[in-house]
Coordinates of C-alpha atoms in Angstrom, one line a residue:
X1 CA 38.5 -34.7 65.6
X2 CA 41.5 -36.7 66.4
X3 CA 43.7 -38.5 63.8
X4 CA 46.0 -41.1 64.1
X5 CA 48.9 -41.3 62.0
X6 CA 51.5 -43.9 61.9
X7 CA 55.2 -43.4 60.6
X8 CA 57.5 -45.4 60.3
X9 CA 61.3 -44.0 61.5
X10 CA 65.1 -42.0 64.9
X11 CA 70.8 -28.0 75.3
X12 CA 74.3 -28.3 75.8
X13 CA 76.1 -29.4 72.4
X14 CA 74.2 -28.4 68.9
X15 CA 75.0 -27.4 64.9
X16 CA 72.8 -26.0 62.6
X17 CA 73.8 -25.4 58.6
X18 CA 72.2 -23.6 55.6
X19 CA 70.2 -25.4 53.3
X20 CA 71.6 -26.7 49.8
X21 CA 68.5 -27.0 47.1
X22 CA 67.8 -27.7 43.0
X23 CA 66.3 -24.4 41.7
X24 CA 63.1 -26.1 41.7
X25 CA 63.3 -27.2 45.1
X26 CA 62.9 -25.2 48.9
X27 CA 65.6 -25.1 50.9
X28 CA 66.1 -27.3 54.4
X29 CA 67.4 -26.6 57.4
X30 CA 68.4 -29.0 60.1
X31 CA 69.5 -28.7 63.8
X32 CA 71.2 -31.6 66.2
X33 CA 71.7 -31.9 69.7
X34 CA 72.8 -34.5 71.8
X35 CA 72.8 -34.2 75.5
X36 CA 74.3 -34.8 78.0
X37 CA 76.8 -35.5 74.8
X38 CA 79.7 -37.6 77.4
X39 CA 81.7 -40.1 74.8
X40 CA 80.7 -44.1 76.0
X41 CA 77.7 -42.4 77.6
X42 CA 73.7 -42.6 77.0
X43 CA 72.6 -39.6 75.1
X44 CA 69.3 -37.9 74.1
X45 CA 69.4 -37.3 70.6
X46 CA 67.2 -34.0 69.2
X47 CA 67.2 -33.6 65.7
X48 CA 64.6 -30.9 64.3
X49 CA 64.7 -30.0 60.1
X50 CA 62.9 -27.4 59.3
X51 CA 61.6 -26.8 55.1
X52 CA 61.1 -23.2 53.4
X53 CA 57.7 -22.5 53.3
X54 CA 57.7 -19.5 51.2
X55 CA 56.7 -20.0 48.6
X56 CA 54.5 -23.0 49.8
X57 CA 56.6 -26.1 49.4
X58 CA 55.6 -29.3 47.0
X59 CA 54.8 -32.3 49.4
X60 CA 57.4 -34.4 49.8
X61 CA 57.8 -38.2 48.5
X62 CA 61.1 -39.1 50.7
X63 CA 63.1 -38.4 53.7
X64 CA 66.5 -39.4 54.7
X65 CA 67.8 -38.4 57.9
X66 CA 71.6 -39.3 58.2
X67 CA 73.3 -40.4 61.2
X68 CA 77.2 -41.3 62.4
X69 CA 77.2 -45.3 62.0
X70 CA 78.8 -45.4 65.1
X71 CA 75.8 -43.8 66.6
X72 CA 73.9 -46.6 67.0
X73 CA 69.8 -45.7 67.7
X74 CA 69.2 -49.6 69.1
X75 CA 72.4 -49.7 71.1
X76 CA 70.8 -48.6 74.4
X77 CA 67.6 -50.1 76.2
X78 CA 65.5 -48.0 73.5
X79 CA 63.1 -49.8 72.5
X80 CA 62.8 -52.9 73.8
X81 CA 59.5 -54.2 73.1
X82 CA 57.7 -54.0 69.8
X83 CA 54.5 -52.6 68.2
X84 CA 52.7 -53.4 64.7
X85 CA 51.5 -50.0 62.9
X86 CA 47.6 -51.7 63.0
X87 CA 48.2 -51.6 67.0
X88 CA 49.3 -48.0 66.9
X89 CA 46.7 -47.1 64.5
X90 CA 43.8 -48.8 66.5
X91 CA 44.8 -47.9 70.3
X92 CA 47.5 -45.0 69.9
X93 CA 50.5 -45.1 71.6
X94 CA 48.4 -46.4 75.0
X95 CA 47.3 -49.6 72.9
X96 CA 51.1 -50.5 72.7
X97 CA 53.6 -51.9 75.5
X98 CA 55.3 -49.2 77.6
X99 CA 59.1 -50.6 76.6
X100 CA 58.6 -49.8 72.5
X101 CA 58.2 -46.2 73.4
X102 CA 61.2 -44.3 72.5
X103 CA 61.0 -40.8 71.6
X104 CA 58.7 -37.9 71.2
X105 CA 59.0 -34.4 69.0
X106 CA 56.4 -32.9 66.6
X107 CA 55.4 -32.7 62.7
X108 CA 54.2 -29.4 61.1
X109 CA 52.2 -29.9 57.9
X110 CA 51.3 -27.0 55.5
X111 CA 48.1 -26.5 52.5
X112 CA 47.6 -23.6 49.9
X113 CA 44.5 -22.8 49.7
X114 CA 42.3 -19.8 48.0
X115 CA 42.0 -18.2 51.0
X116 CA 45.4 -18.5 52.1
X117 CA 48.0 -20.7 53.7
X118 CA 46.9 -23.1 56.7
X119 CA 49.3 -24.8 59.0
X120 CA 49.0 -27.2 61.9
X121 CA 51.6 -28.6 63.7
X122 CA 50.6 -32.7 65.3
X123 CA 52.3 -34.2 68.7
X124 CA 54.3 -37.3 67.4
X125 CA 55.4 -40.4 69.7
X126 CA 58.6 -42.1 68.3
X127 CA 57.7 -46.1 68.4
X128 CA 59.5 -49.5 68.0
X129 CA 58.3 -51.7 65.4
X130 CA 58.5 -55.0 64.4
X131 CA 61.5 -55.9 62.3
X132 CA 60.8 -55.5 58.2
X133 CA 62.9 -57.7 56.0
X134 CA 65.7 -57.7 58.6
X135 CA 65.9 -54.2 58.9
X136 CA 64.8 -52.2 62.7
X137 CA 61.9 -50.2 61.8
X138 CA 60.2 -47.4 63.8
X139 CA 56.5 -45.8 64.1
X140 CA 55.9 -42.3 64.8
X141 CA 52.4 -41.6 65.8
X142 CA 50.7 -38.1 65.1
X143 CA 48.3 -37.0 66.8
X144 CA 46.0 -33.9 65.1
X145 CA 43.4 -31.6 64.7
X146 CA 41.4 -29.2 62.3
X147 CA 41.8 -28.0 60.3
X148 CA 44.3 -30.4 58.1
X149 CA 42.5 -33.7 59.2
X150 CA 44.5 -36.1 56.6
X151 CA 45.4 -39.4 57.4
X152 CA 49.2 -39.5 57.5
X153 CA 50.5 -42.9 57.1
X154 CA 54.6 -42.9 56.7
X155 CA 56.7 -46.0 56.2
X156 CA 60.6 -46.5 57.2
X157 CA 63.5 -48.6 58.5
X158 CA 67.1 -48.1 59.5
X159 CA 69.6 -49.0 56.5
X160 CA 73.3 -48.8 55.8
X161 CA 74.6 -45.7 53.8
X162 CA 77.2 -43.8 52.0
X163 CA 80.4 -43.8 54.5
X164 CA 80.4 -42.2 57.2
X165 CA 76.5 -42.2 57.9
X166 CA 73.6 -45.1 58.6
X167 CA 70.0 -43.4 57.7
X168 CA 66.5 -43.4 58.6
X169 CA 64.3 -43.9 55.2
X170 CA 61.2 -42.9 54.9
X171 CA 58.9 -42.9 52.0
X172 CA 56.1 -40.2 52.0
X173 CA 53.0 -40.9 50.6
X174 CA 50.4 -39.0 49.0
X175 CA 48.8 -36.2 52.1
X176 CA 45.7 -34.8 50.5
X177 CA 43.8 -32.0 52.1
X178 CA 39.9 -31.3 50.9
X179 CA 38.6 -32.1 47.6
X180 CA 39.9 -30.2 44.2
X181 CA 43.0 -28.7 47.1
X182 CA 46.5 -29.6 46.7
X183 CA 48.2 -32.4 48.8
X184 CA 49.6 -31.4 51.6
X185 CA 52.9 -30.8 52.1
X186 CA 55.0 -31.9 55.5
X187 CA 57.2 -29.0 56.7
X188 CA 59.1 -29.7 59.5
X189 CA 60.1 -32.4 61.9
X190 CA 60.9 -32.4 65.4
X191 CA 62.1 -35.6 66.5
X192 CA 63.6 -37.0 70.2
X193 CA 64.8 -39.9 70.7
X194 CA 65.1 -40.7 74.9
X195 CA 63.1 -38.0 76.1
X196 CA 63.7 -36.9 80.0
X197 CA 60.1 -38.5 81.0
X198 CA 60.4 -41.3 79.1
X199 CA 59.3 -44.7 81.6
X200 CA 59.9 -48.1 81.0
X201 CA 58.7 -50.7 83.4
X202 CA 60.1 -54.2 84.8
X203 CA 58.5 -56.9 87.0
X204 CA 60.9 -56.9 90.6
X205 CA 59.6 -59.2 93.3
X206 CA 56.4 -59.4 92.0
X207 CA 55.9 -55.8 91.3
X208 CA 55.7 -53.6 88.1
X209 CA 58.5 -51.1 88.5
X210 CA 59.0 -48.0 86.7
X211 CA 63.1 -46.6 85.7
X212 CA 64.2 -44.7 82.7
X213 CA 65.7 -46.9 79.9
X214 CA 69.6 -46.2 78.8
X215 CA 69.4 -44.1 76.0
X216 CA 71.2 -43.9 72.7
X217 CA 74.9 -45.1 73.5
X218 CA 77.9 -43.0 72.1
X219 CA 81.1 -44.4 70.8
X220 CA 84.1 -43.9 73.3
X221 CA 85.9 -42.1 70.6
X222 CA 84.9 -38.7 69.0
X223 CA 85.1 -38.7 65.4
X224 CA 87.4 -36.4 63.8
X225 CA 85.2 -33.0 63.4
X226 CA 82.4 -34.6 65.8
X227 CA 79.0 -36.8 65.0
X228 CA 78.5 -36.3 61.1
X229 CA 74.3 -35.7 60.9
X230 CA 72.1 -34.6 57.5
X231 CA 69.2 -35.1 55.8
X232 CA 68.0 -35.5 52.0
X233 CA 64.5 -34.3 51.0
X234 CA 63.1 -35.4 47.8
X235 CA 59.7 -33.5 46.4
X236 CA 57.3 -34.5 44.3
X237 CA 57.9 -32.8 40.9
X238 CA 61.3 -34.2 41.3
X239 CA 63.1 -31.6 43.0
X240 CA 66.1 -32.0 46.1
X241 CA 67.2 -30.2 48.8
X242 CA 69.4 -31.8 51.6
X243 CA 71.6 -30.3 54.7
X244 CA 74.6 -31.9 56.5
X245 CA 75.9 -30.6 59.9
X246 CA 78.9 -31.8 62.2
X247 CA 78.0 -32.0 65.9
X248 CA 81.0 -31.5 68.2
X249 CA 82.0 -33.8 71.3
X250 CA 81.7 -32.6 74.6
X251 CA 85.2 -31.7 76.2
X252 CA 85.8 -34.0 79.4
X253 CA 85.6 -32.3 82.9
X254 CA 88.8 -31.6 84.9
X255 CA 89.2 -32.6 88.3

């Protein structure tokens, strides 16, 4: 059966660290890639953060993913129409204009259960939502199957943070799974933002025409030790893990 879920959110150069956890808390990993990576260029951003799962994690009740503030994700053409999370919900990501499309990636969600562990992973589709108290706010949709058919429902918006990073906040609700079973616990995200195929479309001489939006825009000048990126988990229980990584700029071609 298919299930709709709504959250709300974000190759050639990449970094990847080791995880940093409380004792009572799994550890995190997170990878970051931009490409084509060119400073004062549109970029694909790839970030993917992937949780322990042995022993089988507690369900999460926040996510921050950290970004360089001079990265900005709205700077480009990403983005440029909106879509309310009942529109997503309803239609999917057909039932919302072509322009507020703009990403893709994938979520993996885990649940203990007597018989054993069972894991699915859900298609996501990164969309633009309509501005929440002043702050830009993003959808992801999942798309899922059996057997953990939960309703996911995620809410978050782009905010400032701690010098030298902005972040994407998100708030995890309760997941549950079957009856008497233990929520279910999110343990991994894959998340693109300007995917190659992504299509945005513009009325020319009377005709709907299709052309690839301008992705994420990158400062002219490379931060000292490249693009800071991280992300802060928070579990239910009260436990913390987070991960930080550096990405470095690509080196100018010589003619």
């Amino acid at each position: 059966m298919r299930v709709a879920r709504g959250l709300l959110v974000a190759l050639s150069l990449c970094a990847c660290l080791p995880a940093v956890a409380d004792a009572a808390a799994p550890s995190v990993g997170m990878h970051v890639a931009l490409t084509p990576g060119r400073l004062g260029r549109p970029t694909a951003v790839d970030i993917d953060i992937q949780i322990a799962t042995a022993p089988s994690p507690p369900p999460l009740s926040t996510l921050a993913i950290l970004y360089p503030s001079q990265l900005g994700f709205t700077s480009g053409e990403l983005g440029l129409e909106a879509c309310s999370q009942s529109e997503l919900e309803a239609g999917g990501p057909a039932g919302c204009p072509a322009n507020s499309r703009m990403g893709d990636g994938s979520a993996r969600a885990q649940a203990p259960f007597a018989s054993g562990t069972i894991s699915e992973t859900g298609q996501l589709a990164v969309i633009r939502g309509p501005e929440l108290e002043g702050h830009t706010q993003l959808l992801f949709y999942v798309e899922n199957s059996r057997p953990l058919n939960a309703q996911l429902a995620f809410s978050s918006v782009l905010l400032a943070a701690s010098a030298p990073y902005e972040q994407i906040q998100l708030a995890v609700p309760p997941i549950p799974s079957i009856p008497e079973a233990p929520d279910i616990a999110l343990v991994s995200l894959h998340v693109t933002l300007d995917p190659g195929g992504l299509r945005y479309y513009e009325m020319s001489h009377g005709r709907r025409v299709a052309y690839h939006p301008t992705g994420v825009i990158l400062p002219h000048r490379c931060p000292r030790g490249g693009f800071p990126f991280g992300v802060q988990l928070s579990f239910v229980g009260g436990g913390r893990s987070e991960a930080r990584t550096d990405v470095a700029c690509a080196v100018a071609r010589r003619h």
